[in-house]
């Protein structure tokens, strides 16, 4: 079966699953950098590019939330928001890693979709 036939059937190759999984794990530790690198480099694989775009959008959303929480830290409420954002980042990255390891498309909830 060629790559074109595999894409038509909807089966995701193991290499694509691995790249998507590494993108989400990298996003957990390094923020937007892994998603950006994979998004720019893997232009030939639609599944990996889509998951890299999703990880990149989630990273940007998390950065915006962290900045807002830091600003609100001067009013004390931000001190409570920072751990909540960190836990949400951990949970969503793990959900993305688990979903992509199975070859499913993952759409992170509460994400601002800046990159289309």
mmCIF file of N, CA and C in Angstrom:
data_model
loop_
_atom_site.group_PDB
_atom_site.id
_atom_site.type_symbol
_atom_site.label_atom_id
_atom_site.label_comp_id
_atom_site.label_asym_id
_atom_site.label_seq_id
_atom_site.Cartn_x
_atom_site.Cartn_y
_atom_site.Cartn_z
ATOM 1 N N UNK A 1 0.843 -1.178 0.000
ATOM 2 C CA UNK A 1 0.000 0.000 0.000
ATOM 3 C C UNK A 1 0.890 1.243 0.000
ATOM 4 N N UNK A 2 0.641 2.143 -0.913
ATOM 5 C CA UNK A 2 1.451 3.361 -0.980
ATOM 6 C C UNK A 2 0.978 4.374 0.057
ATOM 7 N N UNK A 3 1.741 5.434 0.194
ATOM 8 C CA UNK A 3 1.405 6.473 1.169
ATOM 9 C C UNK A 3 0.087 7.151 0.801
ATOM 10 N N UNK A 4 -0.134 7.361 -0.473
ATOM 11 C CA UNK A 4 -1.373 8.007 -0.903
ATOM 12 C C UNK A 4 -2.585 7.138 -0.562
ATOM 13 N N UNK A 5 -2.481 5.815 -0.789
ATOM 14 C CA UNK A 5 -3.587 4.918 -0.472
ATOM 15 C C UNK A 5 -3.828 4.851 1.032
ATOM 16 N N UNK A 6 -2.750 4.871 1.812
ATOM 17 C CA UNK A 6 -2.888 4.837 3.265
ATOM 18 C C UNK A 6 -3.596 6.095 3.752
ATOM 19 N N UNK A 7 -3.262 7.244 3.179
ATOM 20 C CA UNK A 7 -3.897 8.497 3.593
ATOM 21 C C UNK A 7 -5.370 8.499 3.238
ATOM 22 N N UNK A 8 -5.715 7.866 2.087
ATOM 23 C CA UNK A 8 -7.119 7.829 1.692
ATOM 24 C C UNK A 8 -7.940 6.932 2.619
ATOM 25 N N UNK A 9 -7.359 5.845 3.069
ATOM 26 C CA UNK A 9 -8.069 4.921 3.942
ATOM 27 C C UNK A 9 -8.246 5.522 5.323
ATOM 28 N N UNK A 10 -7.351 6.415 5.742
ATOM 29 C CA UNK A 10 -7.442 7.035 7.050
ATOM 30 C C UNK A 10 -6.548 6.382 8.086
ATOM 31 N N UNK A 11 -5.675 5.481 7.648
ATOM 32 C CA UNK A 11 -4.745 4.826 8.557
ATOM 33 C C UNK A 11 -3.524 5.729 8.715
ATOM 34 N N UNK A 12 -3.124 5.939 9.957
ATOM 35 C CA UNK A 12 -1.975 6.785 10.242
ATOM 36 C C UNK A 12 -0.773 5.881 10.459
ATOM 37 N N UNK A 13 0.345 6.191 9.798
ATOM 38 C CA UNK A 13 1.538 5.359 9.935
ATOM 39 C C UNK A 13 2.134 5.495 11.335
ATOM 40 N N UNK A 14 2.928 4.512 11.716
ATOM 41 C CA UNK A 14 3.563 4.525 13.034
ATOM 42 C C UNK A 14 4.536 5.701 13.152
ATOM 43 N N UNK A 15 5.204 6.036 12.074
ATOM 44 C CA UNK A 15 6.123 7.180 12.093
ATOM 45 C C UNK A 15 5.366 8.481 12.353
ATOM 46 N N UNK A 16 4.210 8.634 11.744
ATOM 47 C CA UNK A 16 3.395 9.825 11.976
ATOM 48 C C UNK A 16 2.917 9.890 13.416
ATOM 49 N N UNK A 17 2.492 8.740 13.950
ATOM 50 C CA UNK A 17 2.070 8.693 15.354
ATOM 51 C C UNK A 17 3.214 9.093 16.281
ATOM 52 N N UNK A 18 4.427 8.588 15.980
ATOM 53 C CA UNK A 18 5.581 8.893 16.818
ATOM 54 C C UNK A 18 5.934 10.384 16.781
ATOM 55 N N UNK A 19 5.908 10.980 15.587
ATOM 56 C CA UNK A 19 6.200 12.403 15.480
ATOM 57 C C UNK A 19 5.169 13.237 16.240
ATOM 58 N N UNK A 20 3.897 12.882 16.100
ATOM 59 C CA UNK A 20 2.845 13.619 16.802
ATOM 60 C C UNK A 20 2.976 13.445 18.316
ATOM 61 N N UNK A 21 3.279 12.238 18.752
ATOM 62 C CA UNK A 21 3.476 11.964 20.173
ATOM 63 C C UNK A 21 4.649 12.779 20.722
ATOM 64 N N UNK A 22 5.753 12.798 20.006
ATOM 65 C CA UNK A 22 6.918 13.576 20.448
ATOM 66 C C UNK A 22 6.634 15.072 20.450
ATOM 67 N N UNK A 23 5.796 15.516 19.549
ATOM 68 C CA UNK A 23 5.423 16.934 19.528
ATOM 69 C C UNK A 23 4.678 17.300 20.802
ATOM 70 N N UNK A 24 3.716 16.481 21.210
ATOM 71 C CA UNK A 24 2.945 16.780 22.416
ATOM 72 C C UNK A 24 3.799 16.645 23.678
ATOM 73 N N UNK A 25 4.673 15.640 23.720
ATOM 74 C CA UNK A 25 5.561 15.506 24.886
ATOM 75 C C UNK A 25 6.538 16.674 24.936
ATOM 76 N N UNK A 26 7.056 17.069 23.791
ATOM 77 C CA UNK A 26 7.951 18.227 23.739
ATOM 78 C C UNK A 26 7.253 19.505 24.146
ATOM 79 N N UNK A 27 5.986 19.632 23.791
ATOM 80 C CA UNK A 27 5.210 20.806 24.173
ATOM 81 C C UNK A 27 5.064 20.886 25.688
ATOM 82 N N UNK A 28 4.940 19.749 26.328
ATOM 83 C CA UNK A 28 4.840 19.720 27.787
ATOM 84 C C UNK A 28 6.085 20.320 28.432
ATOM 85 N N UNK A 29 7.252 20.016 27.899
ATOM 86 C CA UNK A 29 8.492 20.455 28.526
ATOM 87 C C UNK A 29 9.077 21.742 27.943
ATOM 88 N N UNK A 30 8.898 21.979 26.634
ATOM 89 C CA UNK A 30 9.575 23.095 25.980
ATOM 90 C C UNK A 30 8.636 24.145 25.389
ATOM 91 N N UNK A 31 7.352 24.070 25.681
ATOM 92 C CA UNK A 31 6.418 25.092 25.225
ATOM 93 C C UNK A 31 6.138 25.026 23.736
ATOM 94 N N UNK A 32 6.201 26.175 23.089
ATOM 95 C CA UNK A 32 5.808 26.257 21.678
ATOM 96 C C UNK A 32 6.892 25.806 20.701
ATOM 97 N N UNK A 33 8.121 25.627 21.149
ATOM 98 C CA UNK A 33 9.240 25.353 20.241
ATOM 99 C C UNK A 33 9.084 24.031 19.481
ATOM 100 N N UNK A 34 8.781 22.892 20.120
ATOM 101 C CA UNK A 34 8.622 21.649 19.343
ATOM 102 C C UNK A 34 7.490 21.721 18.319
ATOM 103 N N UNK A 35 6.363 22.315 18.718
ATOM 104 C CA UNK A 35 5.250 22.439 17.777
ATOM 105 C C UNK A 35 5.618 23.294 16.572
ATOM 106 N N UNK A 36 6.346 24.368 16.807
ATOM 107 C CA UNK A 36 6.765 25.249 15.716
ATOM 108 C C UNK A 36 7.743 24.547 14.786
ATOM 109 N N UNK A 37 8.717 23.842 15.356
ATOM 110 C CA UNK A 37 9.708 23.150 14.533
ATOM 111 C C UNK A 37 9.053 22.069 13.679
ATOM 112 N N UNK A 38 8.212 21.249 14.297
ATOM 113 C CA UNK A 38 7.555 20.171 13.546
ATOM 114 C C UNK A 38 6.607 20.758 12.502
ATOM 115 N N UNK A 39 5.904 21.828 12.840
ATOM 116 C CA UNK A 39 4.978 22.460 11.896
ATOM 117 C C UNK A 39 5.718 22.973 10.656
ATOM 118 N N UNK A 40 6.906 23.510 10.853
ATOM 119 C CA UNK A 40 7.668 24.051 9.729
ATOM 120 C C UNK A 40 8.426 22.982 8.945
ATOM 121 N N UNK A 41 8.806 21.888 9.599
ATOM 122 C CA UNK A 41 9.638 20.871 8.950
ATOM 123 C C UNK A 41 8.819 19.779 8.272
ATOM 124 N N UNK A 42 7.792 19.271 8.932
ATOM 125 C CA UNK A 42 7.021 18.139 8.407
ATOM 126 C C UNK A 42 5.836 18.623 7.563
ATOM 127 N N UNK A 43 6.134 19.193 6.432
ATOM 128 C CA UNK A 43 5.067 19.714 5.563
ATOM 129 C C UNK A 43 4.433 18.626 4.703
ATOM 130 N N UNK A 44 5.061 17.458 4.618
ATOM 131 C CA UNK A 44 4.557 16.394 3.746
ATOM 132 C C UNK A 44 3.541 15.482 4.422
ATOM 133 N N UNK A 45 3.408 15.553 5.740
ATOM 134 C CA UNK A 45 2.512 14.663 6.477
ATOM 135 C C UNK A 45 1.384 15.487 7.109
ATOM 136 N N UNK A 46 0.175 15.315 6.593
ATOM 137 C CA UNK A 46 -0.959 16.122 7.051
ATOM 138 C C UNK A 46 -1.305 15.847 8.508
ATOM 139 N N UNK A 47 -1.216 14.596 8.943
ATOM 140 C CA UNK A 47 -1.552 14.258 10.333
ATOM 141 C C UNK A 47 -0.578 14.912 11.306
ATOM 142 N N UNK A 48 0.703 14.783 11.039
ATOM 143 C CA UNK A 48 1.722 15.366 11.927
ATOM 144 C C UNK A 48 1.625 16.883 11.909
ATOM 145 N N UNK A 49 1.435 17.454 10.749
ATOM 146 C CA UNK A 49 1.321 18.911 10.648
ATOM 147 C C UNK A 49 0.093 19.414 11.406
ATOM 148 N N UNK A 50 -1.017 18.694 11.325
ATOM 149 C CA UNK A 50 -2.220 19.085 12.048
ATOM 150 C C UNK A 50 -2.033 19.018 13.554
ATOM 151 N N UNK A 51 -1.368 17.968 14.027
ATOM 152 C CA UNK A 51 -1.123 17.853 15.463
ATOM 153 C C UNK A 51 -0.095 18.871 15.946
ATOM 154 N N UNK A 52 0.890 19.182 15.109
ATOM 155 C CA UNK A 52 1.863 20.221 15.466
ATOM 156 C C UNK A 52 1.172 21.579 15.545
ATOM 157 N N UNK A 53 0.247 21.820 14.626
ATOM 158 C CA UNK A 53 -0.514 23.074 14.654
ATOM 159 C C UNK A 53 -1.364 23.150 15.908
ATOM 160 N N UNK A 54 -1.963 22.045 16.291
ATOM 161 C CA UNK A 54 -2.786 22.006 17.499
ATOM 162 C C UNK A 54 -1.931 22.229 18.748
ATOM 163 N N UNK A 55 -0.762 21.600 18.806
ATOM 164 C CA UNK A 55 0.151 21.786 19.944
ATOM 165 C C UNK A 55 0.655 23.227 19.993
ATOM 166 N N UNK A 56 0.920 23.796 18.845
ATOM 167 C CA UNK A 56 1.374 25.190 18.782
ATOM 168 C C UNK A 56 0.276 26.142 19.243
ATOM 169 N N UNK A 57 -0.946 25.910 18.804
ATOM 170 C CA UNK A 57 -2.064 26.743 19.256
ATOM 171 C C UNK A 57 -2.260 26.628 20.769
ATOM 172 N N UNK A 58 -2.152 25.405 21.302
ATOM 173 C CA UNK A 58 -2.300 25.236 22.748
ATOM 174 C C UNK A 58 -1.169 25.958 23.492
ATOM 175 N N UNK A 59 0.041 25.875 22.986
ATOM 176 C CA UNK A 59 1.174 26.539 23.644
ATOM 177 C C UNK A 59 0.985 28.048 23.680
ATOM 178 N N UNK A 60 0.525 28.608 22.587
ATOM 179 C CA UNK A 60 0.289 30.050 22.534
ATOM 180 C C UNK A 60 -0.816 30.437 23.517
ATOM 181 N N UNK A 61 -1.859 29.630 23.581
ATOM 182 C CA UNK A 61 -2.942 29.887 24.533
ATOM 183 C C UNK A 61 -2.431 29.834 25.971
ATOM 184 N N UNK A 62 -1.591 28.839 26.277
ATOM 185 C CA UNK A 62 -1.035 28.718 27.625
ATOM 186 C C UNK A 62 -0.132 29.903 27.959
ATOM 187 N N UNK A 63 0.649 30.364 27.001
ATOM 188 C CA UNK A 63 1.518 31.521 27.235
ATOM 189 C C UNK A 63 0.681 32.762 27.524
ATOM 190 N N UNK A 64 -0.387 32.957 26.760
ATOM 191 C CA UNK A 64 -1.275 34.101 27.008
ATOM 192 C C UNK A 64 -1.887 33.999 28.396
ATOM 193 N N UNK A 65 -2.299 32.800 28.802
ATOM 194 C CA UNK A 65 -2.883 32.607 30.131
ATOM 195 C C UNK A 65 -1.856 32.873 31.230
ATOM 196 N N UNK A 66 -0.618 32.419 31.031
ATOM 197 C CA UNK A 66 0.431 32.679 32.017
ATOM 198 C C UNK A 66 0.716 34.173 32.164
ATOM 199 N N UNK A 67 0.762 34.894 31.056
ATOM 200 C CA UNK A 67 1.003 36.340 31.103
ATOM 201 C C UNK A 67 -0.141 37.037 31.832
ATOM 202 N N UNK A 68 -1.366 36.649 31.526
ATOM 203 C CA UNK A 68 -2.521 37.248 32.206
ATOM 204 C C UNK A 68 -2.488 36.934 33.703
ATOM 205 N N UNK A 69 -2.130 35.706 34.063
ATOM 206 C CA UNK A 69 -2.053 35.337 35.484
ATOM 207 C C UNK A 69 -0.929 36.093 36.182
ATOM 208 N N UNK A 70 0.170 36.307 35.481
ATOM 209 C CA UNK A 70 1.285 37.064 36.077
ATOM 210 C C UNK A 70 0.864 38.504 36.349
ATOM 211 N N UNK A 71 0.140 39.093 35.408
ATOM 212 C CA UNK A 71 -0.350 40.460 35.612
ATOM 213 C C UNK A 71 -1.340 40.490 36.776
ATOM 214 N N UNK A 72 -2.205 39.484 36.840
ATOM 215 C CA UNK A 72 -3.183 39.425 37.931
ATOM 216 C C UNK A 72 -2.558 39.039 39.267
ATOM 217 N N UNK A 73 -1.313 38.585 39.247
ATOM 218 C CA UNK A 73 -0.642 38.227 40.499
ATOM 219 C C UNK A 73 -0.460 39.452 41.395
ATOM 220 N N UNK A 74 -0.452 40.620 40.808
ATOM 221 C CA UNK A 74 -0.345 41.847 41.596
ATOM 222 C C UNK A 74 -1.635 42.119 42.373
ATOM 223 N N UNK A 75 -2.723 41.467 41.959
ATOM 224 C CA UNK A 75 -3.999 41.587 42.665
ATOM 225 C C UNK A 75 -4.248 40.316 43.493
ATOM 226 N N UNK A 76 -3.287 39.448 43.588
ATOM 227 C CA UNK A 76 -3.279 38.206 44.350
ATOM 228 C C UNK A 76 -3.987 37.055 43.642
ATOM 229 N N UNK A 77 -5.008 37.305 42.844
ATOM 230 C CA UNK A 77 -5.729 36.202 42.210
ATOM 231 C C UNK A 77 -4.848 35.434 41.227
ATOM 232 N N UNK A 78 -3.881 36.094 40.620
ATOM 233 C CA UNK A 78 -2.984 35.422 39.686
ATOM 234 C C UNK A 78 -2.150 34.342 40.346
ATOM 235 N N UNK A 79 -1.864 34.511 41.625
ATOM 236 C CA UNK A 79 -1.101 33.490 42.349
ATOM 237 C C UNK A 79 -1.876 32.177 42.423
ATOM 238 N N UNK A 80 -3.180 32.248 42.408
ATOM 239 C CA UNK A 80 -4.002 31.044 42.404
ATOM 240 C C UNK A 80 -4.187 30.490 40.987
ATOM 241 N N UNK A 81 -4.122 31.367 39.996
ATOM 242 C CA UNK A 81 -4.333 30.940 38.615
ATOM 243 C C UNK A 81 -3.129 30.218 38.023
ATOM 244 N N UNK A 82 -1.920 30.591 38.414
ATOM 245 C CA UNK A 82 -0.715 29.999 37.823
ATOM 246 C C UNK A 82 -0.671 28.483 38.027
ATOM 247 N N UNK A 83 -0.918 27.954 39.235
ATOM 248 C CA UNK A 83 -0.921 26.484 39.365
ATOM 249 C C UNK A 83 -2.054 25.817 38.588
ATOM 250 N N UNK A 84 -3.179 26.485 38.479
ATOM 251 C CA UNK A 84 -4.301 25.923 37.708
ATOM 252 C C UNK A 84 -3.927 25.828 36.231
ATOM 253 N N UNK A 85 -3.277 26.858 35.716
ATOM 254 C CA UNK A 85 -2.842 26.841 34.316
ATOM 255 C C UNK A 85 -1.791 25.755 34.108
ATOM 256 N N UNK A 86 -0.883 25.598 35.056
ATOM 257 C CA UNK A 86 0.152 24.557 34.947
ATOM 258 C C UNK A 86 -0.467 23.164 34.923
ATOM 259 N N UNK A 87 -1.457 22.925 35.760
ATOM 260 C CA UNK A 87 -2.131 21.619 35.781
ATOM 261 C C UNK A 87 -2.890 21.399 34.471
ATOM 262 N N UNK A 88 -3.556 22.438 33.972
ATOM 263 C CA UNK A 88 -4.274 22.316 32.695
ATOM 264 C C UNK A 88 -3.295 22.014 31.559
ATOM 265 N N UNK A 89 -2.135 22.662 31.576
ATOM 266 C CA UNK A 89 -1.114 22.418 30.549
ATOM 267 C C UNK A 89 -0.647 20.959 30.605
ATOM 268 N N UNK A 90 -0.391 20.466 31.799
ATOM 269 C CA UNK A 90 0.031 19.081 31.972
ATOM 270 C C UNK A 90 -1.033 18.110 31.469
ATOM 271 N N UNK A 91 -2.274 18.330 31.863
ATOM 272 C CA UNK A 91 -3.365 17.420 31.496
ATOM 273 C C UNK A 91 -3.607 17.432 29.988
ATOM 274 N N UNK A 92 -3.644 18.598 29.385
ATOM 275 C CA UNK A 92 -3.926 18.672 27.939
ATOM 276 C C UNK A 92 -2.794 18.075 27.125
ATOM 277 N N UNK A 93 -1.542 18.296 27.528
ATOM 278 C CA UNK A 93 -0.424 17.681 26.810
ATOM 279 C C UNK A 93 -0.444 16.164 26.941
ATOM 280 N N UNK A 94 -0.797 15.654 28.100
ATOM 281 C CA UNK A 94 -0.899 14.200 28.269
ATOM 282 C C UNK A 94 -2.051 13.646 27.436
ATOM 283 N N UNK A 95 -3.186 14.346 27.435
ATOM 284 C CA UNK A 95 -4.312 13.911 26.603
ATOM 285 C C UNK A 95 -3.923 13.882 25.130
ATOM 286 N N UNK A 96 -3.194 14.901 24.677
ATOM 287 C CA UNK A 96 -2.734 14.940 23.292
ATOM 288 C C UNK A 96 -1.773 13.808 22.979
ATOM 289 N N UNK A 97 -0.861 13.517 23.911
ATOM 290 C CA UNK A 97 0.102 12.431 23.695
ATOM 291 C C UNK A 97 -0.600 11.079 23.626
ATOM 292 N N UNK A 98 -1.540 10.837 24.516
ATOM 293 C CA UNK A 98 -2.261 9.562 24.522
ATOM 294 C C UNK A 98 -3.097 9.411 23.253
ATOM 295 N N UNK A 99 -3.782 10.466 22.872
ATOM 296 C CA UNK A 99 -4.635 10.413 21.681
ATOM 297 C C UNK A 99 -3.823 10.182 20.413
ATOM 298 N N UNK A 100 -2.711 10.890 20.277
ATOM 299 C CA UNK A 100 -1.904 10.725 19.066
ATOM 300 C C UNK A 100 -1.146 9.413 19.045
ATOM 301 N N UNK A 101 -0.859 8.835 20.206
ATOM 302 C CA UNK A 101 -0.199 7.529 20.209
ATOM 303 C C UNK A 101 -1.120 6.446 19.647
ATOM 304 N N UNK A 102 -2.428 6.690 19.714
ATOM 305 C CA UNK A 102 -3.408 5.768 19.136
ATOM 306 C C UNK A 102 -3.734 6.105 17.682
ATOM 307 N N UNK A 103 -3.230 7.249 17.204
ATOM 308 C CA UNK A 103 -3.486 7.657 15.827
ATOM 309 C C UNK A 103 -4.741 8.480 15.656
ATOM 310 N N UNK A 104 -5.330 8.945 16.750
ATOM 311 C CA UNK A 104 -6.540 9.762 16.675
ATOM 312 C C UNK A 104 -6.172 11.235 16.550
ATOM 313 N N UNK A 105 -7.070 11.991 15.931
ATOM 314 C CA UNK A 105 -6.896 13.445 15.909
ATOM 315 C C UNK A 105 -7.252 13.986 17.276
ATOM 316 N N UNK A 106 -6.465 14.927 17.761
ATOM 317 C CA UNK A 106 -6.740 15.527 19.066
ATOM 318 C C UNK A 106 -6.927 17.018 18.900
ATOM 319 N N UNK A 107 -8.029 17.521 19.428
ATOM 320 C CA UNK A 107 -8.304 18.955 19.453
ATOM 321 C C UNK A 107 -8.321 19.389 20.908
ATOM 322 N N UNK A 108 -7.357 20.212 21.284
ATOM 323 C CA UNK A 108 -7.247 20.648 22.675
ATOM 324 C C UNK A 108 -8.413 21.564 23.018
ATOM 325 N N UNK A 109 -9.056 21.313 24.146
ATOM 326 C CA UNK A 109 -10.164 22.182 24.551
ATOM 327 C C UNK A 109 -9.640 23.530 25.050
ATOM 328 N N UNK A 110 -10.494 24.537 25.010
ATOM 329 C CA UNK A 110 -10.180 25.884 25.517
ATOM 330 C C UNK A 110 -9.001 26.531 24.809
ATOM 331 N N UNK A 111 -8.786 26.189 23.564
ATOM 332 C CA UNK A 111 -7.636 26.682 22.811
ATOM 333 C C UNK A 111 -8.058 27.799 21.862
ATOM 334 N N UNK A 112 -7.256 28.848 21.834
ATOM 335 C CA UNK A 112 -7.438 29.911 20.852
ATOM 336 C C UNK A 112 -6.765 29.443 19.572
ATOM 337 N N UNK A 113 -7.509 29.338 18.509
ATOM 338 C CA UNK A 113 -6.977 28.827 17.233
ATOM 339 C C UNK A 113 -6.413 29.996 16.416
ATOM 340 N N UNK A 114 -5.179 30.357 16.693
ATOM 341 C CA UNK A 114 -4.531 31.455 15.984
ATOM 342 C C UNK A 114 -3.915 30.984 14.671
ATOM 343 N N UNK A 115 -3.431 29.764 14.629
ATOM 344 C CA UNK A 115 -2.810 29.217 13.424
ATOM 345 C C UNK A 115 -3.836 28.307 12.777
ATOM 346 N N UNK A 116 -4.209 28.642 11.567
ATOM 347 C CA UNK A 116 -5.263 27.895 10.869
ATOM 348 C C UNK A 116 -4.695 26.892 9.911
#
